[in-house]
Amino acid sequence: MAKEINKKVIGASKHFYDGIKFDSKLEIACYQLLKDSKLDFKYNENKYILLDKFRLSNVSFYQAMYKKKKLVGYGEYLTKKGEKQAFTQMTYSPDFVFENDKLLLIIETKGNPNDVYPYKRKIFLDILERDFKHKKVYFFEPRNKKQIIETIKKIKDVLNE
């Protein structure tokens, strides 16, 4: 089993198929099955902002300071210019997305999720719930090839409604 560490699943490797770089063999399997089913999903093209970038202004953020692996105290977390720390955007890019005027279908293949994924998924589902009331939204999370096949069956049912 792959060991999980923030953002990266150790043991997961990138793979190329059809000139596309995939994060896993499960993503390739999903891509192949979607393609064989004539379903027009976009791979890794949509990026959603979960949390916008910001700079601390009111909060003083302190952290442990080390020299040669020895704790030497606590210091305020500042930039090299001595400014309060800025934080980058937190984004989420689902694996496969199909969208039209009435419908948003998302497939996120997950073999071994890392420790951050459940938090990002929760925030993303909240965004979908709040910001996509004008569309019917479906979020699928297959974890193996059998579940991908079942997902495709459900998607075809949804598209034929």
mmCIF file with all atom_site columns, C-alpha atoms in Angstrom:
data_model
loop_
_atom_site.group_PDB
_atom_site.id
_atom_site.type_symbol
_atom_site.label_atom_id
_atom_site.label_alt_id
_atom_site.label_comp_id
_atom_site.label_asym_id
_atom_site.label_entity_id
_atom_site.label_seq_id
_atom_site.pdbx_PDB_ins_code
_atom_site.Cartn_x
_atom_site.Cartn_y
_atom_site.Cartn_z
_atom_site.occupancy
_atom_site.B_iso_or_equiv
_atom_site.pdbx_formal_charge
_atom_site.auth_seq_id
_atom_site.auth_comp_id
_atom_site.auth_asym_id
_atom_site.auth_atom_id
_atom_site.pdbx_PDB_model_num
ATOM 1   C CA . MET A 1 1   ? 0.000   0.000  0.000   1.00 0.00 ? 1   MET A CA 1
ATOM 2   C CA . ALA A 1 2   ? 1.232   3.473  -0.850  1.00 0.00 ? 2   ALA A CA 1
ATOM 3   C CA . LYS A 1 3   ? 2.270   5.673  2.048   1.00 0.00 ? 3   LYS A CA 1
ATOM 4   C CA . GLU A 1 4   ? 0.357   8.947  2.242   1.00 0.00 ? 4   GLU A CA 1
ATOM 5   C CA . ILE A 1 5   ? 2.026   12.279 2.904   1.00 0.00 ? 5   ILE A CA 1
ATOM 6   C CA . ASN A 1 6   ? 0.510   15.724 2.436   1.00 0.00 ? 6   ASN A CA 1
ATOM 7   C CA . LYS A 1 7   ? -0.320  16.390 -1.257  1.00 0.00 ? 7   LYS A CA 1
ATOM 8   C CA . LYS A 1 8   ? 1.613   13.456 -2.673  1.00 0.00 ? 8   LYS A CA 1
ATOM 9   C CA . VAL A 1 9   ? 0.903   9.770  -2.474  1.00 0.00 ? 9   VAL A CA 1
ATOM 10  C CA . ILE A 1 10  ? 4.252   8.040  -2.308  1.00 0.00 ? 10  ILE A CA 1
ATOM 11  C CA . GLY A 1 11  ? 4.339   5.201  -4.807  1.00 0.00 ? 11  GLY A CA 1
ATOM 12  C CA . ALA A 1 12  ? 1.962   6.916  -7.251  1.00 0.00 ? 12  ALA A CA 1
ATOM 13  C CA . SER A 1 13  ? 3.565   7.524  -10.601 1.00 0.00 ? 13  SER A CA 1
ATOM 14  C CA . LYS A 1 14  ? 2.695   9.590  -13.661 1.00 0.00 ? 14  LYS A CA 1
ATOM 15  C CA . HIS A 1 15  ? 1.729   7.800  -16.868 1.00 0.00 ? 15  HIS A CA 1
ATOM 16  C CA . PHE A 1 16  ? 1.271   8.961  -20.457 1.00 0.00 ? 16  PHE A CA 1
ATOM 17  C CA . TYR A 1 17  ? -1.595  7.809  -22.666 1.00 0.00 ? 17  TYR A CA 1
ATOM 18  C CA . ASP A 1 18  ? -2.903  9.434  -25.860 1.00 0.00 ? 18  ASP A CA 1
ATOM 19  C CA . GLY A 1 19  ? -0.301  12.167 -25.355 1.00 0.00 ? 19  GLY A CA 1
ATOM 20  C CA . ILE A 1 20  ? -1.832  13.095 -21.982 1.00 0.00 ? 20  ILE A CA 1
ATOM 21  C CA . LYS A 1 21  ? 0.007   12.931 -18.661 1.00 0.00 ? 21  LYS A CA 1
ATOM 22  C CA . PHE A 1 22  ? -2.172  11.173 -16.059 1.00 0.00 ? 22  PHE A CA 1
ATOM 23  C CA . ASP A 1 23  ? -1.567  10.958 -12.330 1.00 0.00 ? 23  ASP A CA 1
ATOM 24  C CA . SER A 1 24  ? -2.464  7.264  -12.086 1.00 0.00 ? 24  SER A CA 1
ATOM 25  C CA . LYS A 1 25  ? -3.372  4.112  -13.965 1.00 0.00 ? 25  LYS A CA 1
ATOM 26  C CA . LEU A 1 26  ? -6.894  4.448  -12.562 1.00 0.00 ? 26  LEU A CA 1
ATOM 27  C CA . GLU A 1 27  ? -7.247  7.820  -14.317 1.00 0.00 ? 27  GLU A CA 1
ATOM 28  C CA . ILE A 1 28  ? -6.135  6.188  -17.584 1.00 0.00 ? 28  ILE A CA 1
ATOM 29  C CA . ALA A 1 29  ? -8.705  3.427  -17.120 1.00 0.00 ? 29  ALA A CA 1
ATOM 30  C CA . CYS A 1 30  ? -11.405 6.042  -16.525 1.00 0.00 ? 30  CYS A CA 1
ATOM 31  C CA . TYR A 1 31  ? -10.288 8.029  -19.570 1.00 0.00 ? 31  TYR A CA 1
ATOM 32  C CA . GLN A 1 32  ? -10.365 4.906  -21.774 1.00 0.00 ? 32  GLN A CA 1
ATOM 33  C CA . LEU A 1 33  ? -13.810 3.853  -20.540 1.00 0.00 ? 33  LEU A CA 1
ATOM 34  C CA . LEU A 1 34  ? -15.235 7.356  -21.003 1.00 0.00 ? 34  LEU A CA 1
ATOM 35  C CA . LYS A 1 35  ? -13.755 7.523  -24.498 1.00 0.00 ? 35  LYS A CA 1
ATOM 36  C CA . ASP A 1 36  ? -15.100 4.058  -25.401 1.00 0.00 ? 36  ASP A CA 1
ATOM 37  C CA . SER A 1 37  ? -18.516 5.154  -24.122 1.00 0.00 ? 37  SER A CA 1
ATOM 38  C CA . LYS A 1 38  ? -18.409 8.258  -26.368 1.00 0.00 ? 38  LYS A CA 1
ATOM 39  C CA . LEU A 1 39  ? -18.742 10.540 -23.344 1.00 0.00 ? 39  LEU A CA 1
ATOM 40  C CA . ASP A 1 40  ? -17.060 13.909 -23.870 1.00 0.00 ? 40  ASP A CA 1
ATOM 41  C CA . PHE A 1 41  ? -15.409 14.651 -20.536 1.00 0.00 ? 41  PHE A CA 1
ATOM 42  C CA . LYS A 1 42  ? -12.516 17.093 -20.192 1.00 0.00 ? 42  LYS A CA 1
ATOM 43  C CA . TYR A 1 43  ? -9.492  15.821 -18.271 1.00 0.00 ? 43  TYR A CA 1
ATOM 44  C CA . ASN A 1 44  ? -7.985  18.035 -15.570 1.00 0.00 ? 44  ASN A CA 1
ATOM 45  C CA . GLU A 1 45  ? -8.980  21.290 -17.314 1.00 0.00 ? 45  GLU A CA 1
ATOM 46  C CA . ASN A 1 46  ? -11.231 22.862 -14.675 1.00 0.00 ? 46  ASN A CA 1
ATOM 47  C CA . LYS A 1 47  ? -9.656  24.595 -11.707 1.00 0.00 ? 47  LYS A CA 1
ATOM 48  C CA . TYR A 1 48  ? -11.752 25.794 -8.786  1.00 0.00 ? 48  TYR A CA 1
ATOM 49  C CA . ILE A 1 49  ? -10.556 28.206 -6.117  1.00 0.00 ? 49  ILE A CA 1
ATOM 50  C CA . LEU A 1 50  ? -11.299 26.734 -2.709  1.00 0.00 ? 50  LEU A CA 1
ATOM 51  C CA . LEU A 1 51  ? -9.696  29.574 -0.775  1.00 0.00 ? 51  LEU A CA 1
ATOM 52  C CA . ASP A 1 52  ? -8.384  32.774 -2.283  1.00 0.00 ? 52  ASP A CA 1
ATOM 53  C CA . LYS A 1 53  ? -4.897  34.080 -1.549  1.00 0.00 ? 53  LYS A CA 1
ATOM 54  C CA . PHE A 1 54  ? -4.520  36.399 1.401   1.00 0.00 ? 54  PHE A CA 1
ATOM 55  C CA . ARG A 1 55  ? -1.940  38.212 3.516   1.00 0.00 ? 55  ARG A CA 1
ATOM 56  C CA . LEU A 1 56  ? -2.125  38.321 7.277   1.00 0.00 ? 56  LEU A CA 1
ATOM 57  C CA . SER A 1 57  ? -2.744  41.801 8.621   1.00 0.00 ? 57  SER A CA 1
ATOM 58  C CA . ASN A 1 58  ? -4.440  41.405 11.982  1.00 0.00 ? 58  ASN A CA 1
ATOM 59  C CA . VAL A 1 59  ? -3.042  38.003 12.989  1.00 0.00 ? 59  VAL A CA 1
ATOM 60  C CA . SER A 1 60  ? 0.531   37.571 14.181  1.00 0.00 ? 60  SER A CA 1
ATOM 61  C CA . PHE A 1 61  ? 1.583   34.048 13.259  1.00 0.00 ? 61  PHE A CA 1
ATOM 62  C CA . TYR A 1 62  ? 4.401   32.565 15.357  1.00 0.00 ? 62  TYR A CA 1
ATOM 63  C CA . GLN A 1 63  ? 6.206   29.315 14.784  1.00 0.00 ? 63  GLN A CA 1
ATOM 64  C CA . ALA A 1 64  ? 9.068   27.331 16.244  1.00 0.00 ? 64  ALA A CA 1
ATOM 65  C CA . MET A 1 65  ? 12.527  28.358 15.022  1.00 0.00 ? 65  MET A CA 1
ATOM 66  C CA . TYR A 1 66  ? 15.345  25.863 14.655  1.00 0.00 ? 66  TYR A CA 1
ATOM 67  C CA . LYS A 1 67  ? 19.081  26.054 14.047  1.00 0.00 ? 67  LYS A CA 1
ATOM 68  C CA . LYS A 1 68  ? 20.780  22.789 13.152  1.00 0.00 ? 68  LYS A CA 1
ATOM 69  C CA . LYS A 1 69  ? 17.656  20.887 14.212  1.00 0.00 ? 69  LYS A CA 1
ATOM 70  C CA . LYS A 1 70  ? 17.715  22.446 17.671  1.00 0.00 ? 70  LYS A CA 1
ATOM 71  C CA . LEU A 1 71  ? 14.794  24.554 18.915  1.00 0.00 ? 71  LEU A CA 1
ATOM 72  C CA . VAL A 1 72  ? 15.986  28.087 19.595  1.00 0.00 ? 72  VAL A CA 1
ATOM 73  C CA . GLY A 1 73  ? 12.621  29.712 20.336  1.00 0.00 ? 73  GLY A CA 1
ATOM 74  C CA . TYR A 1 74  ? 9.587   31.106 18.598  1.00 0.00 ? 74  TYR A CA 1
ATOM 75  C CA . GLY A 1 75  ? 9.497   33.840 16.020  1.00 0.00 ? 75  GLY A CA 1
ATOM 76  C CA . GLU A 1 76  ? 6.911   35.645 13.969  1.00 0.00 ? 76  GLU A CA 1
ATOM 77  C CA . TYR A 1 77  ? 6.393   34.089 10.532  1.00 0.00 ? 77  TYR A CA 1
ATOM 78  C CA . LEU A 1 78  ? 7.466   36.901 8.192   1.00 0.00 ? 78  LEU A CA 1
ATOM 79  C CA . THR A 1 79  ? 8.624   37.176 4.592   1.00 0.00 ? 79  THR A CA 1
ATOM 80  C CA . LYS A 1 80  ? 12.267  37.909 3.764   1.00 0.00 ? 80  LYS A CA 1
ATOM 81  C CA . LYS A 1 81  ? 11.221  41.562 3.440   1.00 0.00 ? 81  LYS A CA 1
ATOM 82  C CA . GLY A 1 82  ? 9.887   41.525 7.004   1.00 0.00 ? 82  GLY A CA 1
ATOM 83  C CA . GLU A 1 83  ? 6.221   41.615 5.933   1.00 0.00 ? 83  GLU A CA 1
ATOM 84  C CA . LYS A 1 84  ? 3.490   39.469 7.410   1.00 0.00 ? 84  LYS A CA 1
ATOM 85  C CA . GLN A 1 85  ? 3.157   36.204 5.537   1.00 0.00 ? 85  GLN A CA 1
ATOM 86  C CA . ALA A 1 86  ? 1.032   35.887 2.403   1.00 0.00 ? 86  ALA A CA 1
ATOM 87  C CA . PHE A 1 87  ? -0.691  32.606 1.597   1.00 0.00 ? 87  PHE A CA 1
ATOM 88  C CA . THR A 1 88  ? -1.345  31.326 -1.920  1.00 0.00 ? 88  THR A CA 1
ATOM 89  C CA . GLN A 1 89  ? -4.671  30.154 -3.299  1.00 0.00 ? 89  GLN A CA 1
ATOM 90  C CA . MET A 1 90  ? -5.917  26.704 -2.430  1.00 0.00 ? 90  MET A CA 1
ATOM 91  C CA . THR A 1 91  ? -7.276  25.165 -5.638  1.00 0.00 ? 91  THR A CA 1
ATOM 92  C CA . TYR A 1 92  ? -8.883  21.924 -6.705  1.00 0.00 ? 92  TYR A CA 1
ATOM 93  C CA . SER A 1 93  ? -8.886  20.380 -10.178 1.00 0.00 ? 93  SER A CA 1
ATOM 94  C CA . PRO A 1 94  ? -11.245 17.419 -10.592 1.00 0.00 ? 94  PRO A CA 1
ATOM 95  C CA . ASP A 1 95  ? -10.044 14.625 -12.856 1.00 0.00 ? 95  ASP A CA 1
ATOM 96  C CA . PHE A 1 96  ? -12.933 14.605 -15.339 1.00 0.00 ? 96  PHE A CA 1
ATOM 97  C CA . VAL A 1 97  ? -15.634 17.212 -15.942 1.00 0.00 ? 97  VAL A CA 1
ATOM 98  C CA . PHE A 1 98  ? -18.618 17.403 -18.280 1.00 0.00 ? 98  PHE A CA 1
ATOM 99  C CA . GLU A 1 99  ? -20.642 20.622 -18.229 1.00 0.00 ? 99  GLU A CA 1
ATOM 100 C CA . ASN A 1 100 ? -23.473 22.150 -20.193 1.00 0.00 ? 100 ASN A CA 1
ATOM 101 C CA . ASP A 1 101 ? -26.197 24.735 -19.429 1.00 0.00 ? 101 ASP A CA 1
ATOM 102 C CA . LYS A 1 102 ? -28.169 22.394 -17.179 1.00 0.00 ? 102 LYS A CA 1
ATOM 103 C CA . LEU A 1 103 ? -25.710 19.830 -15.925 1.00 0.00 ? 103 LEU A CA 1
ATOM 104 C CA . LEU A 1 104 ? -22.329 19.482 -14.210 1.00 0.00 ? 104 LEU A CA 1
ATOM 105 C CA . LEU A 1 105 ? -20.833 15.988 -13.946 1.00 0.00 ? 105 LEU A CA 1
ATOM 106 C CA . ILE A 1 106 ? -17.585 15.454 -12.057 1.00 0.00 ? 106 ILE A CA 1
ATOM 107 C CA . ILE A 1 107 ? -15.566 12.275 -11.757 1.00 0.00 ? 107 ILE A CA 1
ATOM 108 C CA . GLU A 1 108 ? -12.719 12.185 -9.241  1.00 0.00 ? 108 GLU A CA 1
ATOM 109 C CA . THR A 1 109 ? -10.889 8.847  -9.408  1.00 0.00 ? 109 THR A CA 1
ATOM 110 C CA . LYS A 1 110 ? -9.357  8.002  -6.055  1.00 0.00 ? 110 LYS A CA 1
ATOM 111 C CA . GLY A 1 111 ? -7.213  4.956  -5.432  1.00 0.00 ? 111 GLY A CA 1
ATOM 112 C CA . ASN A 1 112 ? -5.302  6.034  -2.316  1.00 0.00 ? 112 ASN A CA 1
ATOM 113 C CA . PRO A 1 113 ? -6.261  9.575  -1.323  1.00 0.00 ? 113 PRO A CA 1
ATOM 114 C CA . ASN A 1 114 ? -3.680  11.664 0.502   1.00 0.00 ? 114 ASN A CA 1
ATOM 115 C CA . ASP A 1 115 ? -4.342  13.280 3.867   1.00 0.00 ? 115 ASP A CA 1
ATOM 116 C CA . VAL A 1 116 ? -5.385  16.646 2.371   1.00 0.00 ? 116 VAL A CA 1
ATOM 117 C CA . TYR A 1 117 ? -7.967  15.321 -0.102  1.00 0.00 ? 117 TYR A CA 1
ATOM 118 C CA . PRO A 1 118 ? -10.914 14.826 2.331   1.00 0.00 ? 118 PRO A CA 1
ATOM 119 C CA . TYR A 1 119 ? -10.657 18.494 3.371   1.00 0.00 ? 119 TYR A CA 1
ATOM 120 C CA . LYS A 1 120 ? -10.453 19.756 -0.206  1.00 0.00 ? 120 LYS A CA 1
ATOM 121 C CA . ARG A 1 121 ? -13.382 17.524 -1.200  1.00 0.00 ? 121 ARG A CA 1
ATOM 122 C CA . LYS A 1 122 ? -15.502 18.881 1.657   1.00 0.00 ? 122 LYS A CA 1
ATOM 123 C CA . ILE A 1 123 ? -14.776 22.503 0.707   1.00 0.00 ? 123 ILE A CA 1
ATOM 124 C CA . PHE A 1 124 ? -15.367 21.735 -2.981  1.00 0.00 ? 124 PHE A CA 1
ATOM 125 C CA . LEU A 1 125 ? -18.712 20.038 -2.299  1.00 0.00 ? 125 LEU A CA 1
ATOM 126 C CA . ASP A 1 126 ? -19.750 23.089 -0.269  1.00 0.00 ? 126 ASP A CA 1
ATOM 127 C CA . ILE A 1 127 ? -18.856 25.339 -3.231  1.00 0.00 ? 127 ILE A CA 1
ATOM 128 C CA . LEU A 1 128 ? -20.843 23.107 -5.583  1.00 0.00 ? 128 LEU A CA 1
ATOM 129 C CA . GLU A 1 129 ? -23.823 23.218 -3.219  1.00 0.00 ? 129 GLU A CA 1
ATOM 130 C CA . ARG A 1 130 ? -23.738 27.028 -2.898  1.00 0.00 ? 130 ARG A CA 1
ATOM 131 C CA . ASP A 1 131 ? -22.620 28.195 -6.336  1.00 0.00 ? 131 ASP A CA 1
ATOM 132 C CA . PHE A 1 132 ? -24.232 25.755 -8.764  1.00 0.00 ? 132 PHE A CA 1
ATOM 133 C CA . LYS A 1 133 ? -27.908 25.916 -7.782  1.00 0.00 ? 133 LYS A CA 1
ATOM 134 C CA . HIS A 1 134 ? -28.778 26.681 -11.422 1.00 0.00 ? 134 HIS A CA 1
ATOM 135 C CA . LYS A 1 135 ? -27.519 23.252 -12.530 1.00 0.00 ? 135 LYS A CA 1
ATOM 136 C CA . LYS A 1 136 ? -28.013 19.638 -11.634 1.00 0.00 ? 136 LYS A CA 1
ATOM 137 C CA . VAL A 1 137 ? -24.657 18.563 -10.176 1.00 0.00 ? 137 VAL A CA 1
ATOM 138 C CA . TYR A 1 138 ? -23.305 15.030 -9.812  1.00 0.00 ? 138 TYR A CA 1
ATOM 139 C CA . PHE A 1 139 ? -20.010 14.194 -8.103  1.00 0.00 ? 139 PHE A CA 1
ATOM 140 C CA . PHE A 1 140 ? -18.669 10.659 -8.572  1.00 0.00 ? 140 PHE A CA 1
ATOM 141 C CA . GLU A 1 141 ? -15.671 9.187  -6.745  1.00 0.00 ? 141 GLU A CA 1
ATOM 142 C CA . PRO A 1 142 ? -14.890 5.742  -8.174  1.00 0.00 ? 142 PRO A CA 1
ATOM 143 C CA . ARG A 1 143 ? -12.011 3.880  -6.547  1.00 0.00 ? 143 ARG A CA 1
ATOM 144 C CA . ASN A 1 144 ? -11.563 1.022  -9.010  1.00 0.00 ? 144 ASN A CA 1
ATOM 145 C CA . LYS A 1 145 ? -12.404 -0.015 -12.582 1.00 0.00 ? 145 LYS A CA 1
ATOM 146 C CA . LYS A 1 146 ? -15.662 -1.746 -11.585 1.00 0.00 ? 146 LYS A CA 1
ATOM 147 C CA . GLN A 1 147 ? -16.883 1.441  -9.909  1.00 0.00 ? 147 GLN A CA 1
ATOM 148 C CA . ILE A 1 148 ? -15.900 3.470  -12.994 1.00 0.00 ? 148 ILE A CA 1
ATOM 149 C CA . ILE A 1 149 ? -18.087 1.189  -15.131 1.00 0.00 ? 149 ILE A CA 1
ATOM 150 C CA . GLU A 1 150 ? -21.000 1.708  -12.712 1.00 0.00 ? 150 GLU A CA 1
ATOM 151 C CA . THR A 1 151 ? -20.358 5.469  -12.760 1.00 0.00 ? 151 THR A CA 1
ATOM 152 C CA . ILE A 1 152 ? -20.572 5.511  -16.559 1.00 0.00 ? 152 ILE A CA 1
ATOM 153 C CA . LYS A 1 153 ? -23.881 3.604  -16.446 1.00 0.00 ? 153 LYS A CA 1
ATOM 154 C CA . LYS A 1 154 ? -25.295 6.164  -14.001 1.00 0.00 ? 154 LYS A CA 1
ATOM 155 C CA . ILE A 1 155 ? -24.014 9.053  -16.151 1.00 0.00 ? 155 ILE A CA 1
ATOM 156 C CA . LYS A 1 156 ? -25.694 7.610  -19.238 1.00 0.00 ? 156 LYS A CA 1
ATOM 157 C CA . ASP A 1 157 ? -28.956 7.356  -17.278 1.00 0.00 ? 157 ASP A CA 1
ATOM 158 C CA . VAL A 1 158 ? -28.606 10.990 -16.196 1.00 0.00 ? 158 VAL A CA 1
ATOM 159 C CA . LEU A 1 159 ? -27.893 12.146 -19.755 1.00 0.00 ? 159 LEU A CA 1
ATOM 160 C CA . ASN A 1 160 ? -30.918 10.248 -21.080 1.00 0.00 ? 160 ASN A CA 1
ATOM 161 C CA . GLU A 1 161 ? -33.366 11.799 -18.557 1.00 0.00 ? 161 GLU A CA 1
#
